Short mmCIF file of C-alpha atoms in Angstrom, two decimals:
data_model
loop_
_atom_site.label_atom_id
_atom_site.label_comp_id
_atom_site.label_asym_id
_atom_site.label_seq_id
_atom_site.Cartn_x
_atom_site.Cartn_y
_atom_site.Cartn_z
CA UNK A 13 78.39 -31.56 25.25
CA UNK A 14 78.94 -32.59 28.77
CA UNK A 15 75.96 -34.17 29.43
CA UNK A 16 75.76 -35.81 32.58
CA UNK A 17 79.54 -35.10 33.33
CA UNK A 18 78.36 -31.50 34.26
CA UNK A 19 75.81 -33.21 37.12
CA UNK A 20 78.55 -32.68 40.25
CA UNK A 21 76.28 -35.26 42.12
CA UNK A 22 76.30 -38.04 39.14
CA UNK A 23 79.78 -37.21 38.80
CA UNK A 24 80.20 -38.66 42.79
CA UNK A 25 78.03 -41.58 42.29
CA UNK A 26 80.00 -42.44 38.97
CA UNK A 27 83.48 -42.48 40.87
CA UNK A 28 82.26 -43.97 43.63
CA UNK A 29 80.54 -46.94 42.04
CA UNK A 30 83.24 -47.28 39.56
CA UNK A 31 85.65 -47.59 42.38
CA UNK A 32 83.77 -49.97 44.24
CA UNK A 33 83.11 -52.06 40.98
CA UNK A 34 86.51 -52.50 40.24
CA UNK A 35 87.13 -53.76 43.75
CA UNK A 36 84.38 -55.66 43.02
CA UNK A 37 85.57 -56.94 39.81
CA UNK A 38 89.09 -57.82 41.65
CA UNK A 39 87.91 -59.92 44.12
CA UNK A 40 85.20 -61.86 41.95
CA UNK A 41 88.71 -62.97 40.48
CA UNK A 42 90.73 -63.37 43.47
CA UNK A 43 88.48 -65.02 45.92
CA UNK A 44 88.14 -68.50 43.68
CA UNK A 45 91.82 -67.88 43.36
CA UNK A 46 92.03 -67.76 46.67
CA UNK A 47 90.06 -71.13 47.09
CA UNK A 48 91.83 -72.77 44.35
CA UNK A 49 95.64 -72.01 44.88
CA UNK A 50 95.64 -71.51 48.75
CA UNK A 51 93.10 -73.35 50.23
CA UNK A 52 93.08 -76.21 47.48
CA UNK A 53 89.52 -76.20 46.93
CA UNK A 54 87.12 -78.65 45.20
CA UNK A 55 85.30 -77.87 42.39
CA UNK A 56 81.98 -78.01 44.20
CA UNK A 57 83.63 -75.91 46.49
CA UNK A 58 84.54 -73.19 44.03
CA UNK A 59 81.35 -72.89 42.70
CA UNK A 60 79.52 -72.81 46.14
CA UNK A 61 81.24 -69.45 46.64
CA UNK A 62 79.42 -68.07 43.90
CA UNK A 63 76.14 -70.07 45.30
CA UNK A 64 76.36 -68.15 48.56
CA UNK A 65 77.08 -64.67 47.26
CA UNK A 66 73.91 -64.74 45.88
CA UNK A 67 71.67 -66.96 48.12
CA UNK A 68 70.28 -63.37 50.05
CA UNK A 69 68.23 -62.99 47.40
CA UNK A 70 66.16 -65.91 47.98
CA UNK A 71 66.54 -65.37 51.83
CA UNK A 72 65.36 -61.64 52.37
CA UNK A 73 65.17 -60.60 48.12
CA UNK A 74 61.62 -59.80 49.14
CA UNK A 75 61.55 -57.92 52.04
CA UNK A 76 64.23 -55.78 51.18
CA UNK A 77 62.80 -54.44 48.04
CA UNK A 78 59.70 -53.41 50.47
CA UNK A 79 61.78 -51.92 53.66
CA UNK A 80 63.97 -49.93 50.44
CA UNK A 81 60.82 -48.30 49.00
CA UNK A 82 59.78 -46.75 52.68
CA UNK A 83 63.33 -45.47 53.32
CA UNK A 84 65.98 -42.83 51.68
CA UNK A 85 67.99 -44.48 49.33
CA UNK A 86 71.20 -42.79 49.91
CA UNK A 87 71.81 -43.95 53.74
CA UNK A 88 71.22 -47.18 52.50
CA UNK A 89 73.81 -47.45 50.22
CA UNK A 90 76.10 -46.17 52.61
CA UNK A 91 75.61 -48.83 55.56
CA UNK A 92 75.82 -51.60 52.77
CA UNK A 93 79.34 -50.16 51.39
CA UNK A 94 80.50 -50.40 55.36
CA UNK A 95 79.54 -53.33 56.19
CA UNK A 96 80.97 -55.03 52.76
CA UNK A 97 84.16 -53.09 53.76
CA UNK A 98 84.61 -54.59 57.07
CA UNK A 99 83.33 -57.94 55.63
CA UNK A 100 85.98 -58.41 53.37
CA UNK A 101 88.67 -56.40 55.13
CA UNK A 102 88.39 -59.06 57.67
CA UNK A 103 89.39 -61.86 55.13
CA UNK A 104 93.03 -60.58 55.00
CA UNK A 105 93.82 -59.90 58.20
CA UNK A 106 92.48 -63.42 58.37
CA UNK A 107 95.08 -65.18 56.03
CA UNK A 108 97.82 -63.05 57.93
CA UNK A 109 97.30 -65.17 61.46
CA UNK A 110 96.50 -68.25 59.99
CA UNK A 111 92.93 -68.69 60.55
CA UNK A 112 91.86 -68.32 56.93
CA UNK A 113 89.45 -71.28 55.89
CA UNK A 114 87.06 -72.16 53.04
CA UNK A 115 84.15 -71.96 55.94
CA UNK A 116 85.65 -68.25 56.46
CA UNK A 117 85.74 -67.63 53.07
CA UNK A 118 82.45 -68.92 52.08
CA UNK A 119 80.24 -67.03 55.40
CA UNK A 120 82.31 -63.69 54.19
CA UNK A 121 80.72 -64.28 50.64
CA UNK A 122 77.49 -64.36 52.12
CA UNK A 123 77.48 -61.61 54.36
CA UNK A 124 78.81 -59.81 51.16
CA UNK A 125 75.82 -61.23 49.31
CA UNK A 126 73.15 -59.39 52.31
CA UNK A 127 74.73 -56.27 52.10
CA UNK A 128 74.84 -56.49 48.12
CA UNK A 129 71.06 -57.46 48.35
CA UNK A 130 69.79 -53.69 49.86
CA UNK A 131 72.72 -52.10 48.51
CA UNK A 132 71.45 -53.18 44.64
CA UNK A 133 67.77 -52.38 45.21
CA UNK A 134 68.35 -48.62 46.72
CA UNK A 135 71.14 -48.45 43.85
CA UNK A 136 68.88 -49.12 40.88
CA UNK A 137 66.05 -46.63 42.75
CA UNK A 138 68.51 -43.61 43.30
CA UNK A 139 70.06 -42.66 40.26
CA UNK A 140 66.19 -41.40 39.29
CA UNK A 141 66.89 -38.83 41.94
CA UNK A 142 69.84 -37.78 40.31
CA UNK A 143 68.85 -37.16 37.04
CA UNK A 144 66.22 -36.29 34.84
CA UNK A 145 63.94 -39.11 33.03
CA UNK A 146 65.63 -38.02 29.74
CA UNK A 147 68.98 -39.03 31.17
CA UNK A 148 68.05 -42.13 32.32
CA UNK A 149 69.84 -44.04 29.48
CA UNK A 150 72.83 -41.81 29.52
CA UNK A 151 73.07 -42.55 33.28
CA UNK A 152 72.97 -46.16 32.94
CA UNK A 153 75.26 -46.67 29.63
CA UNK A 154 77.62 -44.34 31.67
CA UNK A 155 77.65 -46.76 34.99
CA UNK A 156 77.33 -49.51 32.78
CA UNK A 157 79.94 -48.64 30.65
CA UNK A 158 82.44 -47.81 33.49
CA UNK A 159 81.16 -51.37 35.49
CA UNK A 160 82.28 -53.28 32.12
CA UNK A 161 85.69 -51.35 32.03
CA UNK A 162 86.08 -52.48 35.35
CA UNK A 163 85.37 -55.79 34.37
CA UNK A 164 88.58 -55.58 31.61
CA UNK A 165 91.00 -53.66 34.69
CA UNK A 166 89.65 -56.27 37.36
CA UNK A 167 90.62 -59.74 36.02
CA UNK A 168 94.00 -58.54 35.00
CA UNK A 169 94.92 -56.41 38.29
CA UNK A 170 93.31 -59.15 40.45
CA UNK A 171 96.03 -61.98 38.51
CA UNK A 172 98.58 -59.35 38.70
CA UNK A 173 98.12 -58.99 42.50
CA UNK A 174 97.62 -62.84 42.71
CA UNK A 175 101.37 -63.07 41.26
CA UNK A 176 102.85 -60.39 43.27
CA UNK A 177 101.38 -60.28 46.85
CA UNK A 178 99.29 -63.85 47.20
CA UNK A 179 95.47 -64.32 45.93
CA UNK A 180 94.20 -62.53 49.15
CA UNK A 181 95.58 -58.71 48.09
CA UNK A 182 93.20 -58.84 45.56
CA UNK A 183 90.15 -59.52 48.64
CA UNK A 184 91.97 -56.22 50.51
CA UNK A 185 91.91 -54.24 47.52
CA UNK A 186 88.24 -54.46 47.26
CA UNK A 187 87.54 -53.38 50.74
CA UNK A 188 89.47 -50.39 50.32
CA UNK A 189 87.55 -49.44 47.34
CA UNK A 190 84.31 -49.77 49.13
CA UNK A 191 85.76 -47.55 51.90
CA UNK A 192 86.12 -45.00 48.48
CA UNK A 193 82.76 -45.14 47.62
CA UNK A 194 81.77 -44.34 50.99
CA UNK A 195 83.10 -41.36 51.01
CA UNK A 196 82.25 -40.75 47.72
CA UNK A 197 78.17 -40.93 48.33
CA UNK A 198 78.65 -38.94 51.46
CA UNK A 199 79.86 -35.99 49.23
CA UNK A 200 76.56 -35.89 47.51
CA UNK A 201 74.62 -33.30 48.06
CA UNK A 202 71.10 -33.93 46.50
CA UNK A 203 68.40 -35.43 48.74
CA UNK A 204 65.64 -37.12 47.62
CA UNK A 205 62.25 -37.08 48.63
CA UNK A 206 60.73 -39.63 50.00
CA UNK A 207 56.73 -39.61 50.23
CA UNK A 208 55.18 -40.64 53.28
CA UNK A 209 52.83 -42.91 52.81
CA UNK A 210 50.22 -45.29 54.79
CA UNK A 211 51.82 -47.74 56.71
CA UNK A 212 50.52 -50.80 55.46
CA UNK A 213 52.01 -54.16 56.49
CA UNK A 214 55.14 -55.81 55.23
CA UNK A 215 53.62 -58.27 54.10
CA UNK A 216 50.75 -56.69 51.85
CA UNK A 217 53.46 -54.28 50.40
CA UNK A 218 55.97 -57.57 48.86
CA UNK A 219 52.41 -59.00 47.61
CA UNK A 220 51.91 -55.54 46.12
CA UNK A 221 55.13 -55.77 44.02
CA UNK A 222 54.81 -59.23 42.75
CA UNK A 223 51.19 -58.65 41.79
CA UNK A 224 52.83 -56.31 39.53
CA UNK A 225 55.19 -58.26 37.86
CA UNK A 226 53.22 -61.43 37.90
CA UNK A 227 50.49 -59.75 35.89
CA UNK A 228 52.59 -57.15 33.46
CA UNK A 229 53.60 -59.19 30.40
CA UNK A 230 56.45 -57.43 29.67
CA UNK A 231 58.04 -57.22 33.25
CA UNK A 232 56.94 -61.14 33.95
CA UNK A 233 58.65 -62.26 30.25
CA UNK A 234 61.92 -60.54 31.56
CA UNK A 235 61.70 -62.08 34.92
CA UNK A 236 61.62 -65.64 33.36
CA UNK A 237 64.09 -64.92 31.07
CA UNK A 238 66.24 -63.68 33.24
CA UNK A 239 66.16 -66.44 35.54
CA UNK A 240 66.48 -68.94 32.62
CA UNK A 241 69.71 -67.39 31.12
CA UNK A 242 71.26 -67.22 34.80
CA UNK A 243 71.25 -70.87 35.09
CA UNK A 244 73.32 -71.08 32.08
CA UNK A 245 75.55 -67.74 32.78
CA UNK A 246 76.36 -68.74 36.44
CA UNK A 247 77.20 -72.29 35.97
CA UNK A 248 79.46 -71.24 33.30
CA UNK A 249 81.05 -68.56 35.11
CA UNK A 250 81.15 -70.42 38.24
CA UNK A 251 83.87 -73.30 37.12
CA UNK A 252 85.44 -71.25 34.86
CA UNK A 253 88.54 -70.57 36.99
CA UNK A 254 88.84 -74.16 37.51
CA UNK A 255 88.69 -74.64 33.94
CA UNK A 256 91.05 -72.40 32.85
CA UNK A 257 93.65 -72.72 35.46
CA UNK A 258 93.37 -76.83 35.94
CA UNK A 259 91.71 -77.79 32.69
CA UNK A 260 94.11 -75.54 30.92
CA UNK A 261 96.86 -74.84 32.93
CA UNK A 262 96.75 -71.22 32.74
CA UNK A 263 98.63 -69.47 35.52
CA UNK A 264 97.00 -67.12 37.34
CA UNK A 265 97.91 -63.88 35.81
CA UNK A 266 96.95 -65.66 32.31
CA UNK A 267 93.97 -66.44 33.90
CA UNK A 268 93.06 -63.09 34.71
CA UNK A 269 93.98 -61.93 31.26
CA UNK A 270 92.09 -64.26 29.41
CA UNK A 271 89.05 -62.78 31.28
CA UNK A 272 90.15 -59.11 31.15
CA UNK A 273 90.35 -59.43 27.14
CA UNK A 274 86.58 -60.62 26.88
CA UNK A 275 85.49 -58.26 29.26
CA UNK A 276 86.80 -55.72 27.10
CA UNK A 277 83.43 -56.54 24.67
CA UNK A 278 80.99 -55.12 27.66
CA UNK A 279 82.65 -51.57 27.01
CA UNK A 280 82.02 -52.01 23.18
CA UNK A 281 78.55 -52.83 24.01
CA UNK A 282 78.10 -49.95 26.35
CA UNK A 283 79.47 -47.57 24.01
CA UNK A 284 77.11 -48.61 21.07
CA UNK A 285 73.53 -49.13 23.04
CA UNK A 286 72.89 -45.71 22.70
CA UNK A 287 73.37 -45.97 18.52
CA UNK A 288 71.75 -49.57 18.81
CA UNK A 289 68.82 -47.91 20.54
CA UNK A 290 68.10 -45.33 18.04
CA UNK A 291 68.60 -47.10 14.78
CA UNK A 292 66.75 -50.10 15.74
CA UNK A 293 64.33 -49.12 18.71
CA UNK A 294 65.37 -49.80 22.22
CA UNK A 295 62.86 -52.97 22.19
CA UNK A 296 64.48 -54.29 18.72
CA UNK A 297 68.18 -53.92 20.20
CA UNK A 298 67.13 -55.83 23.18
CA UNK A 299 66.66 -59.10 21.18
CA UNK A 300 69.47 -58.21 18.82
CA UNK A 301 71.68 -58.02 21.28
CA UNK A 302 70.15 -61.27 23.52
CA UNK A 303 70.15 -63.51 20.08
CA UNK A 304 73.99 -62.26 19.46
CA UNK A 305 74.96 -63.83 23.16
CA UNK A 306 73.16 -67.21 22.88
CA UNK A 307 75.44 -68.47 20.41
CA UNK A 308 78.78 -67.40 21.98
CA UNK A 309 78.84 -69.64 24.95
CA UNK A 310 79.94 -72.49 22.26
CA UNK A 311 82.89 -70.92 21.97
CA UNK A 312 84.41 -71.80 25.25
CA UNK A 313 84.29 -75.63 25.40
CA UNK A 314 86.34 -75.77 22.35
CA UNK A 315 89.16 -73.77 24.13
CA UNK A 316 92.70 -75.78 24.68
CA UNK A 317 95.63 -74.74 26.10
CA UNK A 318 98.08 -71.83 24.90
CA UNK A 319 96.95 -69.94 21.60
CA UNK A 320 93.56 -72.37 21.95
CA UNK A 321 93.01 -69.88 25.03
CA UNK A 322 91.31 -67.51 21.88
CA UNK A 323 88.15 -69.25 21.38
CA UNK A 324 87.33 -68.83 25.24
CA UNK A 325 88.40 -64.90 25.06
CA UNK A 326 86.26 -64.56 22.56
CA UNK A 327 83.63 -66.33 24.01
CA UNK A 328 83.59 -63.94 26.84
CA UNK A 329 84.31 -60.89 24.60
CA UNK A 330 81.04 -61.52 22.52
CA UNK A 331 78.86 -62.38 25.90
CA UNK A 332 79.86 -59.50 27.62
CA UNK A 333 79.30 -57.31 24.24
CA UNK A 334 75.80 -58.02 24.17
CA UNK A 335 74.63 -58.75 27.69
CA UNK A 336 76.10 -54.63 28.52
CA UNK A 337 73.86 -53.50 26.18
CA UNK A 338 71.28 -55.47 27.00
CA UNK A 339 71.20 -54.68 30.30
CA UNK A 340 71.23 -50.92 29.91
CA UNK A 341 68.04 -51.22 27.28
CA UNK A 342 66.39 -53.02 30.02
CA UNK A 343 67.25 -51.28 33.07
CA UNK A 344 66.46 -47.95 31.53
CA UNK A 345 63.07 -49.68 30.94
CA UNK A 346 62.16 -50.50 33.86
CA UNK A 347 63.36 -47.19 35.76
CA UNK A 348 61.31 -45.30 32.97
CA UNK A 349 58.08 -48.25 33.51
CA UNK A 350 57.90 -48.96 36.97
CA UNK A 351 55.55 -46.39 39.37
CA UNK A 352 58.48 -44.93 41.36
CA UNK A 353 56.71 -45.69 45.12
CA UNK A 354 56.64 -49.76 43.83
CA UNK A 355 60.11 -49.45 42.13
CA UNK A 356 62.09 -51.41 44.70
CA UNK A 357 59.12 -53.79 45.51
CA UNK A 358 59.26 -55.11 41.94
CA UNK A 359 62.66 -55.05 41.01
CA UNK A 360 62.95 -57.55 44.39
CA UNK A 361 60.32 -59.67 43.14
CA UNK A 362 62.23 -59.98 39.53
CA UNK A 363 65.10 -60.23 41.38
CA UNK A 364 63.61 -63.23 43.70
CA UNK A 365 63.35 -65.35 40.68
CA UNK A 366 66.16 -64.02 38.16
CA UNK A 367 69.07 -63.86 41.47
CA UNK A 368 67.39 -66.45 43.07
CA UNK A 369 68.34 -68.98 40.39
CA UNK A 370 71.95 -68.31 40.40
CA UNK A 371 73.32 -70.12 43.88
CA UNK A 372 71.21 -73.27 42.72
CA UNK A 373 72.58 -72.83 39.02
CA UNK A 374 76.52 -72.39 41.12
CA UNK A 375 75.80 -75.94 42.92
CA UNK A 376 74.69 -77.15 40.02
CA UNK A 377 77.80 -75.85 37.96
CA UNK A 378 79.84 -77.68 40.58
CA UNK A 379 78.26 -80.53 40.99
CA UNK A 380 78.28 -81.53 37.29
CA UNK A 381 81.77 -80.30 36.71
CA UNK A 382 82.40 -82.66 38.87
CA UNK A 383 79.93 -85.97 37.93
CA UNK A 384 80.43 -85.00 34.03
CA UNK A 385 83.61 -82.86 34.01
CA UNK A 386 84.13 -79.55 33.30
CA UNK A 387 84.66 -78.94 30.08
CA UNK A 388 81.21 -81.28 29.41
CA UNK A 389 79.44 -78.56 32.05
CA UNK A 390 80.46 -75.74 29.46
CA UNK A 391 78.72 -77.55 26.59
CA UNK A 392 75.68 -78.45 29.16
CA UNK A 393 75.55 -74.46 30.48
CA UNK A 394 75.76 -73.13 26.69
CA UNK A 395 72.69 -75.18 25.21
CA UNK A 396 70.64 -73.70 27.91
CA UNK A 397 71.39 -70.18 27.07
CA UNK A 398 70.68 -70.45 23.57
CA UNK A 399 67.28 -72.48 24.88
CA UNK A 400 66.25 -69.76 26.66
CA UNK A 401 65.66 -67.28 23.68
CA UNK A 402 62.76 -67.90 22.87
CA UNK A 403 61.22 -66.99 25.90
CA UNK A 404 61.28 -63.27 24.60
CA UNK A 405 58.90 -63.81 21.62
CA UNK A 406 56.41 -61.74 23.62
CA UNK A 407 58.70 -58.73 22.44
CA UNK A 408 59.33 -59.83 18.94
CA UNK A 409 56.84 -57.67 17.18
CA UNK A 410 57.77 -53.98 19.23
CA UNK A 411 60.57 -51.77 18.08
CA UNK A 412 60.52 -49.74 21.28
CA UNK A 413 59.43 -50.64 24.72
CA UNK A 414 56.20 -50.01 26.17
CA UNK A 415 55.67 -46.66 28.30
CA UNK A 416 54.47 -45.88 31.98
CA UNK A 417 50.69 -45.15 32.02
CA UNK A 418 50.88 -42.37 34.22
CA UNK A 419 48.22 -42.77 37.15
CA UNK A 420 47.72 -46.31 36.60
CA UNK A 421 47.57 -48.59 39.34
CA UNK A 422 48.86 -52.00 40.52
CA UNK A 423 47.47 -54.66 38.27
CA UNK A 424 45.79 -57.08 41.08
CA UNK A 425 45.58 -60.46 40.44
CA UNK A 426 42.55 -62.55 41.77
CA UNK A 427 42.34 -62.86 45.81
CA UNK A 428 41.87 -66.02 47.19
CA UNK A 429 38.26 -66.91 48.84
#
């Protein structure tokens, strides 16, 4: 059956975000490489560039989810994707006179970060438009799946690059494939409808969407999760290229190997949510899959250099495995929960608190790999992931996840007097 591979528009949003991940994926790679082999970074510094990238979500996280729900989705996307191409097309041209600083390379991670901010919430809210509500899961396990492949190519092609042409052709690469998925979402022919609605203001509309998740148990369980396990998940990512290549003395096309080989567990996991889903309930998989990563974060700290490089692959492998298939089960929730006129509202306000964590937990990733050492930070970041399982007891006793109640509305919470 083709499935959604017969949907010409899902077909465009699929290359073009697949495209754009990988670029993604490359640079995520190549701009600490960047930092660490050409500009001779810090530690602290290192991890700051994964601080900033995400810092717009605690400076405009909020607003944006409300000025996405009054607008067309697809315009959006296509003004982020520009500006991130000219963002990081300017880093480059950059390096070639000269001028190329960790300053410069740091405010281009930010501005990266803004566009990334509106470009995520319209994102999540289109692909709705595109396909029916029974598709939903098939949609996301497919853009999942294809994001987690690109995760495996990435790593690899960004070292590769890194050996070849310099650190910095791995930063070009990704602005061309944003310039792809430009073109790729302007091919798209459906439209969807927006509803016009009452003008209310701004700031009544953000209150609207946290009310929402503040007072739904489920939605306000994943929000503190979520922000929990991306303390430990950042500050381990964010020093791991400064683990492996000065802790370990991988090279950098090891380095991106080592990472492309446990990435290649977040295309196992997107290839069996759909079989997790069904045999176990989507809500049952969910914690299956969550209690499977806590544990595999130990793995890293114990890694050495050469052949020891295999406990840290497989650290990554079995962390990418689950947290694919997690993701999907929970993203398909909440597109098939949320009322579709608050989507964006509340996935800001999750994302407020879940993204907002991660530039403190990148400082803090830095700032202890440097006070405690690195390889200590690993052990530090791993205990808090498996600490923050618990935290999902409230779906411990459901095999699937709750449905929509059609025509209900926003839960309020008590108004001050």
């Amino acid at each position: 059956m083709k499935g959604l591979w017969g949907n010409r528009d899902f077909r465009l949003l699929w290359t073009g975000e697949t495209t754009s991940m990988l670029g993604s994926m490359v640079a995520s790679t190549a701009l600490p490489l960047v930092a660490v082999v050409t500009l001779q970074a810090s530690t602290f510094q290192v991890a700051l560039l994964t601080a900033v990238a995400w810092l717009p979500w605690l400076i405009v996280g909020l607003p944006a989810g409300a000025w996405v729900d009054r607008l067309p989705k697809r315009p959006v996307m296509l003004i982020c994707n520009t500006v991130s191409m000219a963002v990081f097309g300017s880093v480059p041209l950059a390096a070639a006179f000269g001028a190329l600083t960790m300053p410069y390379l740091l405010a281009a991670a930010t501005l990266g970060g803004f566009a990334k901010v509106f470009f995520t919430l319209a994102y999540r809210a289109y692909l709705p438009a595109l396909v029916g509500a029974d598709e939903l899961l098939e949609g996301n396990a497919k853009l999942q799946g294809s994001e987690s492949a690109t995760q495996v190519a990435g790593p690899g092609l960004a070292g590769l690059l890194a050996q070849v042409l310099g650190p910095v052709s791995g930063i070009l690469a990704d602005a061309v494939s944003f310039g792809v998925s430009v073109l790729c979402v302007r091919a798209i022919r459906a439209r969807e409808t927006v509803v016009a609605a009452e003008r209310t203001p701004l700031r009544s509309q953000i209150a609207e969407g946290l009310r929402f998740v503040v007072s739904d148990r489920y939605l306000r369980t994943l929000t503190v999760f979520g922000a929990v396990s991306n303390i430990a998940l950042t500050g381990y990512g964010s020093i791991q290229i400064v683990f492996l290549s000065r802790t370990l003395g991988a090279a950098p096309g090891l380095v991106g190997l080592v990472l492309a080989l446990g990435a290649t567990g977040g295309v196992l996991g997107a290839a069996l949510v759909g079989r997790l889903g069904a045999r176990f309930g989507a809500a049952r998989a969910f914690l299956l899959c969550e209690a499977f990563v806590a544990p595999m974060g130990l793995l890293g700290p114990l890694s050495r250099p050469g052949w020891g490089l295999v406990p840290y692959v497989l650290a990554l492998f079995g962390v990418c495995a689950g947290l694919v298939a997690s993701n999907i089960l929970t993203m398909t929730f909440r597109q098939q929960y949320c009322p579709p006129e608050l989507f964006s509202r509340i996935n800001s306000s999750a994302a407020i608190v879940n993204y907002g964590t991660i530039p403190l937990a990148g400082v803090l990733g830095g700032a202890l790999g440097e006070a405690i050492g690195v390889r200590e930070t690993l052990w530090v970041m791993a205990g808090v992931l498996i600490a923050a399982f618990p935290v999902l007891l409230p779906f411990a006793k459901l095999r699937e996840f709750p449905a929509r109640e059609e025509g209900r509305p926003p839960r309020r919470l008590p108004q001050p007097t």
